[in-house]
Each structure stands twice: as C-alpha cells, then as structure tokens.
Amino acid sequence: MKRDRLMKINDLTWEIPEKYKNCMRVPGRMYLSEELVDIVEEDTYEQVANVACLPGIVKYSLAMPEAHLGYGFPIGGVAGIDIEDGVISPGGVGFDINCGVKTLKTNLTLEDVQGGVEELINRLFSNIPSGVGSESKLKLSHDELDYLLENGLDWALENGYAKQDDVIHCEEEGCITTADANKVSNKAKKRGLSQVGTLGSGNHFLEVQYVDEVIDQDTAEKFGLTKNQIIVMIHTGSRGFGHQVCTDYVKKLEKATKKYNIDIPDKQLACAPFDSKEGQDYFAAMACAANYAWVNRQVIASWVRDVFHNYYGQDTELETLYDVAHNIAKKETHTVNGEKKELIVHRKGATRAFGPNHKELPSSYQETGQPVMIPGNMGAPSYILRGTQFAMENTFGSTCHGAGRKMSRSQAKREYWGETVQKELSKQKIYVKATHGAVIAEEAPGAYKNPDKVVNVAHNLGISKKVVKLKPLGVAKG
C-alpha cells in the first residue's frame, strides 16, 4: 500500500478505507505522526487491512504508534472482536504470550547508587538466569507446574515469591481464571518446567533506571514516584513455554479455519470461532501461558529484591508499581456504537491503558487510570504514563508498548558491533552486561525508532499521558 492510499483523519490519525480490500469488514486505523508514516513498512499497512477481514471485528483494525511487521497481526496491533459471532487468533497474540513489563519502585535515589551500578548489574546478572536455553534455579514437579499454570500469582504468593501487594498491582491480579492445564501439550510443559524465573534473550532485559523528569507531578505523587528515584524494570514473557503453546495452536487453528470455512487473506491469521471447541481450547491454553509469564516476572522480581537487600541492606524497599501484558487476548466489555459489548480484545505488542474509574483497576489507581510502562532500549529513555478515558473510547483501552524496531535483528547485526555499542553506552554512563555481544548488536538503540517520538504520539493523541521520564543506568540482557 502506498502512502497516497491512506486517508488522513488528523495529524496523528490515518485510515485505511474499508473498500481497500473486498474482505475488509471495518476500516484500518493507525496512530502515527507524519514522520512515522514514512518509517512503517508497506507490509505493515497490509497486515492492518488483513486483520480488518476477521469475522466479528468491530469499529477498526487498530495499529498503535510503534506499528511494525509481525506474524499475521502487526506488532502494535489491536482488535476488538465480538465473542458471540467472532473469532480468536493466535497471530493476534503472538508467540511470546504475555511478554510484558513489571516495574519496581525503590526507596533509593540516584545518589545512593552512584559508583555501584556496575557491581549491582553484575550481581543481578549472576543471580537471574538469562539468555537462550537458560534454566531456572527452581525445580518444579509436573503437578506444581499445572497448579502454577491455572493459579498464576497465587502460586507465587503461596510459595514465598510474592506479597499481596504484588498481586493487587498486576494486570488481572496475575491470573486468568479460565486457564486449563489439560489444554497444554506435554512438549510445552516440558519446556516450561525449567524456565520459571528466567529472563530470556532478544529484547528482554532487566534495567536499573532513575526518574530523570517528572512531567505530571500530581499523578507521579499518586504513583509514588519522585525525581532521581531508582526504578527497576523487568521485561520478559512466557519463554519457551508460551512459544510452544502458540506453535501447537497455530497448527490446530489452521485446520479449524478450513473446518469452519473462514475466509482469511493470510494463513498467519489462522483462527476459530471464539465459542468453538478449538477457540475455547486455545483461549484456555493461552491463559496458562499468560499466568506463567506473570509468575516468571514475579519470581525474577523476588530475586531482584534479594540482590538489592544483600547489596544495599535489608531496609531497601522494592514495591511493585504495576505489571502489564503486551501480547494477550482477553474478554473485556467495551462500548461499541453506543452499546456495551463483550469482546475478545487482541493486543499484539500493545499495552492495556485503562482510564480512571475502571472496575478492574486497584483502588490506588481508580483516580488516575492505570500505570502504563513503555520501555526504551538500553541507551534510550523509558516512560511511565497513565491510562485515559480517551483510550477507552477509541482504542479499547490500549496504547503502544515500546518504540518498535526499525530494522530486523539480522540487519542490526550487520550494521552494529556489540563491543562498539557497549563502549558507546559506557560513554553515556550506562553499563550493559549480556551473555554475548551479538545480543547487544541486535538490540542496539539505533535498531529501534526514537521512543520519544513514539511516546509523543500516544501522549499528544491522548491514548495515554506521560507521567515521568526514566533514564537507564545499567542493563542486564540475556
């Protein structure tokens, strides 16, 4: 699709008309600045239009400001699909089910950690298994894993890896109750047994940051955030377990697509009616992977607390600000054409951004809307924003999840050398520890869009509003 086929609604909103493809049931709507429109790959526009062809989709096929090419759905894609006559699609969730971010706020300041960041990152790297094939320090039985899959953060609470406050300050309180471990393959469980509490590789990270700028003083106070405060951000997901769940169900739903005579423009959009056996089985298995990811981040958080307590003293506090999912499909109620409708909302590389007074938010965030964490990329700033009523009305309560890549990992490895990137970051007083240099090259800040420009679109549009800006001090990567 060429740029001239897009309809400009306003400076930050673009539409792919419903008539662009015969199969489109709704228009495509993308939230981009003029500059970002030119960066987005043409195939991403095609994916937005393809998603608009799915049965039951309502209002728009949406793309958030970081939109780029994904599997079937674009990364940054959001689709609200009627559960009565619509479908569920693994491509709309992705392979790293419930990849997401947990953010811990500490009672330390920039002054407290100066001179010690390198040692802190080395200790975190040593204590938290990282990288491809890394194995957990936990040894779970098959029965314990099944319990974890169906109970999420309650497992962490019962086994000493979480506090009640961690559970309250987690999307869905860390458990989708429709999870059914019987719907997960033995192969997926085998991969999951040894990976609870591991960071993984690629863009996953554990980053120590500080609050560089307070943008919304009132909300920052309500979130408990102050200038120069030390923050820890954990970005990881369901590891090989979630990947295997997705792989298993893509095959099953490809068959279901034919069985139910669903016409789709791209086989990567394989899907099944939500209320069919195949659709319900995938939803139950995906929920297991979502619960696994929330526990994974929580166990890592517990070990992060241990490292901080050993290094800075037992009175060091690390409280959960919030934990949000990036890749997930959830049953939610939204207003469509003036009527409340129950939808299966697919967020693929997008963050929930529920506004004030939503019943699913904890009491501490009823007045402000939920915290939204948008991580940067090693050298670039991260942001904490808040959800808005505008998002509820226009994006099914969703916003962007990161800056979004502007080049593939293979291209990044051709253009960057890990050791050089590490030295450049060191000049900015950012210490990076990784399993190998290729990971640093793949994730070089230059391989991503400028997070300031992506977040500014979300902020200026109003699908989430900036609260504080964070700058990195040190990063541990898989």
Short mmCIF file of C-alpha atoms in Angstrom, two decimals:
data_model
loop_
_atom_site.label_atom_id
_atom_site.label_comp_id
_atom_site.label_asym_id
_atom_site.label_seq_id
_atom_site.Cartn_x
_atom_site.Cartn_y
_atom_site.Cartn_z
CA MET A 1 0.00 0.00 0.00
CA LYS A 2 1.33 3.38 -0.95
CA ARG A 3 1.05 6.39 1.35
CA ASP A 4 -1.41 8.02 -1.02
CA ARG A 5 -3.92 5.23 -0.31
CA LEU A 6 -4.09 6.29 3.36
CA MET A 7 -6.78 8.74 4.40
CA LYS A 8 -5.51 11.41 6.81
CA ILE A 9 -8.07 11.97 9.61
CA ASN A 10 -5.89 14.40 11.57
CA ASP A 11 -2.17 14.97 12.21
CA LEU A 12 -1.91 11.72 14.25
CA THR A 13 -4.65 9.52 12.83
CA TRP A 14 -4.68 7.72 9.47
CA GLU A 15 -7.27 5.42 8.00
CA ILE A 16 -7.19 2.55 5.52
CA PRO A 17 -10.67 2.72 3.92
CA GLU A 18 -12.90 -0.33 4.16
CA LYS A 19 -13.04 -0.51 0.36
CA TYR A 20 -9.27 -1.10 0.12
CA LYS A 21 -9.90 -4.88 0.20
CA ASN A 22 -13.14 -6.66 -0.57
CA CYS A 23 -12.84 -8.78 2.58
CA MET A 24 -12.50 -5.82 4.98
CA ARG A 25 -15.35 -5.61 7.49
CA VAL A 26 -14.15 -2.40 9.18
CA PRO A 27 -11.60 0.31 8.29
CA GLY A 28 -8.00 0.16 9.46
CA ARG A 29 -6.97 2.96 11.79
CA MET A 30 -3.34 3.83 12.56
CA TYR A 31 -2.00 6.35 15.05
CA LEU A 32 1.17 7.84 13.57
CA SER A 33 2.94 11.15 13.14
CA GLU A 34 3.86 12.28 9.60
CA GLU A 35 7.43 11.11 10.23
CA LEU A 36 6.37 7.66 11.48
CA VAL A 37 4.07 7.13 8.48
CA ASP A 38 7.15 7.09 6.27
CA ILE A 39 9.05 4.66 8.54
CA VAL A 40 6.33 1.98 8.73
CA GLU A 41 6.90 -0.86 6.24
CA GLU A 42 4.28 -1.19 3.49
CA ASP A 43 3.58 -4.78 4.54
CA THR A 44 2.52 -3.50 7.96
CA TYR A 45 -0.27 -1.49 6.33
CA GLU A 46 -1.32 -4.67 4.51
CA GLN A 47 -1.43 -6.54 7.83
CA VAL A 48 -3.69 -3.88 9.36
CA ALA A 49 -6.03 -4.27 6.38
CA ASN A 50 -5.90 -8.09 6.64
CA VAL A 51 -6.88 -8.05 10.32
CA ALA A 52 -9.89 -5.92 9.34
CA CYS A 53 -11.16 -9.01 7.45
CA LEU A 54 -11.56 -11.21 10.55
CA PRO A 55 -15.13 -12.28 11.37
CA GLY A 56 -16.66 -10.35 14.26
CA ILE A 57 -14.17 -7.46 14.30
CA VAL A 58 -15.78 -4.21 15.44
CA LYS A 59 -15.02 -0.50 14.93
CA TYR A 60 -11.50 -0.64 13.49
CA SER A 61 -8.42 -2.78 12.96
CA LEU A 62 -6.06 -0.65 15.05
CA ALA A 63 -2.31 -0.02 14.97
CA MET A 64 -0.52 1.81 17.77
CA PRO A 65 2.29 4.35 17.15
CA GLU A 66 5.12 1.76 17.18
CA ALA A 67 3.48 -0.38 14.48
CA HIS A 68 5.76 -2.71 12.53
CA LEU A 69 5.64 -6.07 10.81
CA GLY A 70 4.63 -9.10 12.88
CA TYR A 71 3.28 -12.63 12.45
CA GLY A 72 -0.17 -12.15 10.89
CA PHE A 73 -1.08 -9.17 13.03
CA PRO A 74 1.29 -6.20 13.08
CA ILE A 75 3.24 -5.54 16.26
CA GLY A 76 1.26 -2.73 17.85
CA GLY A 77 -1.96 -4.27 16.52
CA VAL A 78 -5.23 -4.20 18.49
CA ALA A 79 -8.53 -5.81 17.50
CA GLY A 80 -11.78 -5.96 19.42
CA ILE A 81 -13.79 -8.99 18.21
CA ASP A 82 -17.37 -9.81 19.21
CA ILE A 83 -17.34 -13.05 21.24
CA GLU A 84 -20.82 -14.02 20.00
CA ASP A 85 -20.05 -14.24 16.30
CA GLY A 86 -16.31 -13.57 16.10
CA VAL A 87 -13.02 -15.46 16.20
CA ILE A 88 -9.88 -15.79 18.26
CA SER A 89 -6.49 -15.91 16.50
CA PRO A 90 -3.07 -16.93 17.94
CA GLY A 91 -1.49 -14.50 15.45
CA GLY A 92 -3.25 -11.71 17.33
CA VAL A 93 -1.38 -12.61 20.50
CA GLY A 94 1.99 -13.73 19.18
CA PHE A 95 4.49 -16.39 20.15
CA ASP A 96 5.75 -14.76 23.35
CA ILE A 97 2.39 -14.88 25.12
CA ASN A 98 2.14 -12.21 27.85
CA CYS A 99 5.51 -10.74 27.15
CA GLY A 100 5.23 -7.70 29.37
CA VAL A 101 6.80 -5.35 31.90
CA LYS A 102 6.92 -5.35 35.69
CA THR A 103 8.18 -2.15 37.29
CA LEU A 104 9.54 -1.92 40.84
CA LYS A 105 9.94 1.41 42.62
CA THR A 106 12.62 1.64 45.32
CA ASN A 107 13.37 3.96 48.24
CA LEU A 108 16.88 4.55 46.81
CA THR A 109 17.98 7.69 44.97
CA LEU A 110 20.49 8.34 42.22
CA GLU A 111 22.96 9.48 44.86
CA ASP A 112 22.61 6.16 46.75
CA VAL A 113 23.68 4.01 43.77
CA GLN A 114 26.34 6.18 42.16
CA GLY A 115 29.62 4.28 41.87
CA GLY A 116 27.94 0.92 42.45
CA VAL A 117 25.85 0.32 39.32
CA GLU A 118 28.37 -1.97 37.59
CA GLU A 119 28.62 -4.23 40.64
CA LEU A 120 24.82 -4.18 41.06
CA ILE A 121 24.22 -5.21 37.45
CA ASN A 122 26.86 -7.95 37.68
CA ARG A 123 25.14 -9.33 40.79
CA LEU A 124 21.72 -9.22 39.11
CA PHE A 125 23.15 -10.93 36.02
CA SER A 126 24.70 -13.67 38.18
CA ASN A 127 21.54 -14.30 40.21
CA ILE A 128 18.92 -14.25 37.46
CA PRO A 129 19.31 -16.90 34.73
CA SER A 130 19.48 -15.15 31.37
CA GLY A 131 19.76 -15.99 27.70
CA VAL A 132 18.67 -18.69 25.24
CA GLY A 133 18.22 -22.05 26.98
CA SER A 134 18.88 -20.63 30.45
CA GLU A 135 17.44 -22.79 33.23
CA SER A 136 15.71 -21.81 36.42
CA LYS A 137 17.02 -22.33 39.95
CA LEU A 138 13.54 -23.72 40.73
CA LYS A 139 12.74 -27.41 40.44
CA LEU A 140 9.01 -27.92 39.92
CA SER A 141 7.11 -31.17 39.69
CA HIS A 142 4.57 -31.65 36.89
CA ASP A 143 1.72 -31.21 39.39
CA GLU A 144 3.28 -27.99 40.73
CA LEU A 145 3.58 -26.64 37.19
CA ASP A 146 -0.07 -27.42 36.45
CA TYR A 147 -1.08 -25.61 39.65
CA LEU A 148 1.05 -22.62 38.66
CA LEU A 149 -0.47 -22.53 35.16
CA GLU A 150 -4.01 -22.41 36.50
CA ASN A 151 -3.42 -20.13 39.51
CA GLY A 152 -0.77 -17.65 38.35
CA LEU A 153 0.42 -15.24 41.03
CA ASP A 154 -1.43 -17.14 43.77
CA TRP A 155 1.25 -19.83 43.27
CA ALA A 156 3.96 -17.18 43.78
CA LEU A 157 2.16 -15.86 46.87
CA GLU A 158 1.82 -19.33 48.42
CA ASN A 159 5.46 -20.19 47.73
CA GLY A 160 7.05 -17.03 49.12
CA TYR A 161 7.91 -15.28 45.86
CA ALA A 162 5.26 -12.55 46.12
CA LYS A 163 3.47 -10.30 48.57
CA GLN A 164 -0.23 -9.49 48.44
CA ASP A 165 0.71 -6.02 47.18
CA ASP A 166 2.41 -7.61 44.13
CA VAL A 167 -0.79 -9.45 43.26
CA ILE A 168 -3.00 -6.37 43.61
CA HIS A 169 -0.70 -4.30 41.41
CA CYS A 170 -0.69 -6.70 38.47
CA GLU A 171 -2.98 -6.69 35.45
CA GLU A 172 -5.75 -9.26 36.04
CA GLU A 173 -4.17 -9.75 39.51
CA GLY A 174 -1.80 -12.14 37.77
CA CYS A 175 -4.29 -14.86 36.88
CA ILE A 176 -6.72 -15.51 34.05
CA THR A 177 -9.12 -17.90 35.74
CA THR A 178 -10.16 -19.71 32.53
CA ALA A 179 -6.70 -21.33 32.30
CA ASP A 180 -6.83 -25.12 31.91
CA ALA A 181 -3.54 -27.04 32.07
CA ASN A 182 -5.19 -30.01 30.34
CA LYS A 183 -5.26 -27.95 27.13
CA VAL A 184 -1.45 -27.59 27.07
CA SER A 185 0.79 -30.14 25.34
CA ASN A 186 3.35 -32.19 27.23
CA LYS A 187 6.02 -30.67 24.97
CA ALA A 188 5.09 -27.17 26.14
CA LYS A 189 5.07 -28.27 29.79
CA LYS A 190 8.48 -29.89 29.38
CA ARG A 191 9.86 -26.58 28.08
CA GLY A 192 8.14 -24.68 30.89
CA LEU A 193 9.33 -26.82 33.78
CA SER A 194 12.86 -25.45 33.76
CA GLN A 195 12.28 -21.79 32.81
CA VAL A 196 10.27 -20.19 35.64
CA GLY A 197 12.37 -17.23 36.78
CA THR A 198 14.48 -16.78 33.65
CA LEU A 199 14.99 -13.60 31.66
CA GLY A 200 15.37 -14.96 28.14
CA SER A 201 17.15 -13.29 25.25
CA GLY A 202 16.38 -10.83 22.42
CA ASN A 203 14.75 -7.61 23.56
CA HIS A 204 14.16 -8.91 27.10
CA PHE A 205 16.04 -7.12 29.83
CA LEU A 206 16.36 -6.15 33.44
CA GLU A 207 17.15 -2.45 33.69
CA VAL A 208 18.07 -0.19 36.61
CA GLN A 209 16.85 3.35 35.91
CA TYR A 210 16.25 6.66 37.63
CA VAL A 211 13.44 9.21 37.34
CA ASP A 212 15.01 11.91 35.18
CA GLU A 213 11.96 14.13 34.75
CA VAL A 214 8.59 14.43 36.46
CA ILE A 215 6.08 15.52 33.82
CA ASP A 216 2.77 15.13 35.68
CA GLN A 217 3.52 15.99 39.31
CA ASP A 218 0.08 15.15 40.68
CA THR A 219 -0.08 11.67 39.13
CA ALA A 220 3.58 10.99 39.93
CA GLU A 221 2.83 11.63 43.62
CA LYS A 222 -0.14 9.25 43.48
CA PHE A 223 2.08 6.61 41.81
CA GLY A 224 4.77 7.19 44.49
CA LEU A 225 7.37 8.46 42.01
CA THR A 226 9.85 11.29 42.65
CA LYS A 227 12.77 12.84 40.77
CA ASN A 228 16.04 10.83 40.95
CA GLN A 229 14.24 7.80 42.44
CA ILE A 230 15.74 4.42 41.44
CA ILE A 231 13.40 2.20 39.41
CA VAL A 232 13.82 -1.40 38.20
CA MET A 233 12.09 -2.55 35.02
CA ILE A 234 11.76 -6.26 34.15
CA HIS A 235 10.82 -7.05 30.54
CA THR A 236 10.23 -10.71 29.71
CA GLY A 237 7.41 -13.18 28.96
CA SER A 238 6.40 -16.83 28.94
CA ARG A 239 9.68 -18.06 27.40
CA GLY A 240 9.73 -21.40 25.54
CA PHE A 241 6.50 -22.47 27.23
CA GLY A 242 4.40 -19.73 25.59
CA HIS A 243 6.21 -20.17 22.28
CA GLN A 244 5.30 -23.86 22.22
CA VAL A 245 1.67 -23.16 23.17
CA CYS A 246 1.42 -20.77 20.21
CA THR A 247 3.19 -23.19 17.84
CA ASP A 248 0.83 -26.03 18.85
CA TYR A 249 -2.32 -23.96 18.40
CA VAL A 250 -1.34 -22.25 15.14
CA LYS A 251 -1.40 -25.74 13.59
CA LYS A 252 -4.72 -26.63 15.22
CA LEU A 253 -6.36 -23.36 14.22
CA GLU A 254 -5.12 -23.63 10.63
CA LYS A 255 -7.25 -26.78 10.44
CA ALA A 256 -10.12 -25.04 12.23
CA THR A 257 -10.04 -22.18 9.73
CA LYS A 258 -10.77 -24.69 6.96
CA LYS A 259 -13.26 -26.67 9.07
CA TYR A 260 -15.40 -23.60 9.71
CA ASN A 261 -14.92 -22.20 6.15
CA ILE A 262 -13.39 -18.96 7.42
CA ASP A 263 -12.01 -16.89 4.55
CA ILE A 264 -8.80 -15.10 5.59
CA PRO A 265 -6.35 -13.19 3.37
CA ASP A 266 -3.24 -14.53 5.16
CA LYS A 267 -2.81 -18.02 6.66
CA GLN A 268 -0.93 -16.41 9.58
CA LEU A 269 -4.36 -15.14 10.69
CA ALA A 270 -5.49 -18.72 11.34
CA CYS A 271 -8.44 -18.57 13.72
CA ALA A 272 -11.52 -20.33 15.04
CA PRO A 273 -14.89 -19.11 16.24
CA PHE A 274 -14.37 -17.97 19.84
CA ASP A 275 -17.16 -20.23 21.13
CA SER A 276 -15.95 -23.32 19.20
CA LYS A 277 -14.05 -26.15 20.89
CA GLU A 278 -10.86 -25.12 19.08
CA GLY A 279 -11.30 -21.47 20.06
CA GLN A 280 -12.02 -22.27 23.70
CA ASP A 281 -9.11 -24.74 23.90
CA TYR A 282 -6.68 -22.10 22.60
CA PHE A 283 -8.11 -19.49 24.98
CA ALA A 284 -7.59 -21.87 27.95
CA ALA A 285 -4.03 -22.74 26.88
CA MET A 286 -3.15 -19.10 26.16
CA ALA A 287 -4.38 -18.22 29.66
CA CYS A 288 -1.95 -20.81 31.08
CA ALA A 289 0.90 -19.10 29.22
CA ALA A 290 -0.25 -15.68 30.42
CA ASN A 291 -0.27 -16.92 34.03
CA TYR A 292 3.16 -18.48 33.52
CA ALA A 293 4.57 -15.14 32.32
CA TRP A 294 3.19 -13.22 35.32
CA VAL A 295 4.81 -15.76 37.64
CA ASN A 296 8.05 -15.62 35.66
CA ARG A 297 8.34 -11.85 36.12
CA GLN A 298 7.35 -12.13 39.79
CA VAL A 299 9.98 -14.77 40.60
CA ILE A 300 12.61 -12.59 38.91
CA ALA A 301 11.34 -9.63 40.98
CA SER A 302 11.76 -11.70 44.15
CA TRP A 303 15.37 -12.46 43.27
CA VAL A 304 15.96 -8.80 42.35
CA ARG A 305 14.79 -7.92 45.87
CA ASP A 306 17.28 -10.42 47.32
CA VAL A 307 20.16 -8.84 45.37
CA PHE A 308 19.20 -5.30 46.44
CA HIS A 309 18.80 -6.37 50.09
CA ASN A 310 22.21 -8.05 50.09
CA TYR A 311 23.87 -5.05 48.43
CA TYR A 312 22.07 -2.06 49.93
CA GLY A 313 20.66 -3.51 53.15
CA GLN A 314 17.50 -5.25 54.32
CA ASP A 315 15.63 -1.95 54.74
CA THR A 316 15.73 -1.36 50.96
CA GLU A 317 12.19 -1.27 49.61
CA LEU A 318 11.16 -2.53 46.17
CA GLU A 319 7.42 -2.18 45.64
CA THR A 320 5.55 -3.18 42.51
CA LEU A 321 4.24 -0.13 40.64
CA TYR A 322 2.42 -2.34 38.13
CA ASP A 323 2.82 -5.34 35.85
CA VAL A 324 1.28 -5.16 32.36
CA ALA A 325 0.96 -7.60 29.46
CA HIS A 326 1.96 -6.81 25.86
CA ASN A 327 0.80 -9.93 23.99
CA ILE A 328 -2.56 -11.25 25.10
CA ALA A 329 -6.23 -11.82 24.24
CA LYS A 330 -8.78 -11.06 26.98
CA LYS A 331 -12.53 -10.92 27.44
CA GLU A 332 -13.43 -7.28 28.09
CA THR A 333 -16.56 -5.15 27.88
CA HIS A 334 -16.39 -2.02 25.73
CA THR A 335 -18.86 0.42 24.25
CA VAL A 336 -19.42 -0.15 20.53
CA ASN A 337 -21.79 2.19 18.67
CA GLY A 338 -23.32 3.24 21.97
CA GLU A 339 -23.90 -0.31 23.28
CA LYS A 340 -21.92 -2.36 25.81
CA LYS A 341 -20.46 -5.41 24.09
CA GLU A 342 -18.39 -8.31 25.35
CA LEU A 343 -15.31 -8.61 23.15
CA ILE A 344 -12.23 -10.73 22.89
CA VAL A 345 -9.63 -7.94 22.68
CA HIS A 346 -6.39 -9.00 20.99
CA ARG A 347 -3.34 -6.89 21.95
CA LYS A 348 -0.23 -7.82 19.99
CA GLY A 349 2.69 -5.63 21.06
CA ALA A 350 0.28 -3.21 22.70
CA THR A 351 -0.33 -2.25 26.33
CA ARG A 352 -3.62 -2.04 28.17
CA ALA A 353 -4.24 1.60 29.16
CA PHE A 354 -7.47 1.60 31.15
CA GLY A 355 -8.58 5.04 32.29
CA PRO A 356 -9.85 6.31 35.67
CA ASN A 357 -12.75 4.63 37.49
CA HIS A 358 -12.45 1.29 35.71
CA LYS A 359 -13.65 -1.53 37.95
CA GLU A 360 -10.71 -3.79 37.00
CA LEU A 361 -8.12 -1.36 38.41
CA PRO A 362 -6.92 -1.47 42.03
CA SER A 363 -8.25 1.22 44.36
CA SER A 364 -4.87 3.02 44.30
CA TYR A 365 -5.29 3.74 40.56
CA GLN A 366 -9.03 4.47 40.40
CA GLU A 367 -8.46 8.22 40.36
CA THR A 368 -5.52 8.31 37.93
CA GLY A 369 -6.02 5.45 35.49
CA GLN A 370 -3.58 2.55 35.39
CA PRO A 371 0.20 2.97 35.12
CA VAL A 372 1.45 2.27 31.59
CA MET A 373 5.11 1.36 31.20
CA ILE A 374 6.77 1.95 27.84
CA PRO A 375 10.40 0.76 27.91
CA GLY A 376 13.17 2.32 25.85
CA ASN A 377 16.13 0.37 24.52
CA MET A 378 19.33 0.41 26.59
CA GLY A 379 20.54 3.89 25.70
CA ALA A 380 17.12 5.46 25.23
CA PRO A 381 14.70 6.70 27.89
CA SER A 382 11.68 4.76 29.14
CA TYR A 383 8.39 6.33 30.19
CA ILE A 384 5.66 5.75 32.73
CA LEU A 385 2.31 7.05 31.56
CA ARG A 386 -1.28 6.69 32.75
CA GLY A 387 -4.34 5.24 31.03
CA THR A 388 -7.13 7.54 29.84
CA GLN A 389 -10.84 7.70 29.10
CA PHE A 390 -9.90 8.67 25.52
CA ALA A 391 -8.20 5.27 25.15
CA MET A 392 -11.34 3.56 26.47
CA GLU A 393 -13.40 5.27 23.78
CA ASN A 394 -11.02 4.92 20.85
CA THR A 395 -8.56 2.01 21.29
CA PHE A 396 -10.37 -0.49 23.53
CA GLY A 397 -8.23 0.93 26.35
CA SER A 398 -4.88 0.34 24.60
CA THR A 399 -1.68 2.20 23.79
CA CYS A 400 1.81 1.44 22.45
CA HIS A 401 4.20 -0.98 24.20
CA GLY A 402 7.62 0.28 23.11
CA ALA A 403 9.43 2.20 20.40
CA GLY A 404 9.21 -0.58 17.82
CA ARG A 405 12.03 -1.86 15.64
CA LYS A 406 13.04 0.00 12.51
CA MET A 407 15.35 -2.75 11.26
CA SER A 408 15.47 -6.55 11.60
CA ARG A 409 17.82 -8.27 14.03
CA SER A 410 19.89 -9.65 11.14
CA GLN A 411 20.26 -6.17 9.64
CA ALA A 412 21.17 -4.76 13.06
CA LYS A 413 23.95 -7.36 13.41
CA ARG A 414 25.31 -6.28 10.02
CA GLU A 415 25.30 -2.60 10.98
CA TYR A 416 26.40 -2.75 14.62
CA TRP A 417 29.18 -4.47 16.56
CA GLY A 418 28.27 -5.41 20.13
CA GLU A 419 31.52 -4.29 21.71
CA THR A 420 31.30 -0.90 19.96
CA VAL A 421 27.71 -0.39 21.12
CA GLN A 422 28.75 -1.33 24.66
CA LYS A 423 31.57 1.26 24.61
CA GLU A 424 29.27 3.96 23.25
CA LEU A 425 26.77 3.26 26.04
CA SER A 426 29.57 3.29 28.58
CA LYS A 427 30.43 6.86 27.48
CA GLN A 428 26.83 7.74 28.41
CA LYS A 429 27.46 6.12 31.83
CA ILE A 430 25.18 3.15 31.01
CA TYR A 431 26.65 -0.24 31.97
CA VAL A 432 25.47 -3.24 29.88
CA LYS A 433 26.06 -6.87 30.78
CA ALA A 434 24.93 -9.53 28.27
CA THR A 435 25.52 -13.21 27.52
CA HIS A 436 27.29 -12.26 24.26
CA GLY A 437 27.99 -9.27 22.04
CA ALA A 438 25.59 -10.33 19.29
CA VAL A 439 22.64 -9.65 21.63
CA ILE A 440 23.87 -6.11 22.20
CA ALA A 441 24.28 -5.59 18.44
CA GLU A 442 20.76 -6.91 17.75
CA GLU A 443 19.32 -4.58 20.36
CA ALA A 444 21.45 -1.52 19.56
CA PRO A 445 19.47 1.69 20.23
CA GLY A 446 19.86 2.58 16.53
CA ALA A 447 17.89 -0.54 15.54
CA TYR A 448 14.78 0.99 17.13
CA LYS A 449 12.64 4.02 16.45
CA ASN A 450 13.15 7.01 18.70
CA PRO A 451 10.98 6.26 21.78
CA ASP A 452 10.43 9.99 22.41
CA LYS A 453 8.71 10.33 19.02
CA VAL A 454 6.56 7.21 19.51
CA VAL A 455 5.52 8.13 23.06
CA ASN A 456 4.78 11.71 21.98
CA VAL A 457 2.17 10.40 19.53
CA ALA A 458 0.44 8.43 22.30
CA HIS A 459 0.64 11.42 24.67
CA ASN A 460 -0.48 14.10 22.19
CA LEU A 461 -3.27 11.90 20.88
CA GLY A 462 -4.37 11.13 24.46
CA ILE A 463 -4.41 7.30 24.39
CA SER A 464 -2.06 7.56 27.39
CA LYS A 465 -0.47 10.56 29.13
CA LYS A 466 3.14 10.95 30.24
CA VAL A 467 3.85 10.94 33.98
CA VAL A 468 7.62 10.52 34.33
CA LYS A 469 10.63 10.01 32.06
CA LEU A 470 13.24 7.44 33.12
CA LYS A 471 16.87 7.15 32.09
CA PRO A 472 18.89 3.90 32.19
CA LEU A 473 21.89 3.38 34.47
CA GLY A 474 22.58 -0.30 33.84
CA VAL A 475 21.11 -3.17 31.84
CA ALA A 476 21.32 -6.96 32.19
CA LYS A 477 20.41 -8.79 28.97
CA GLY A 478 20.00 -12.45 28.04
#
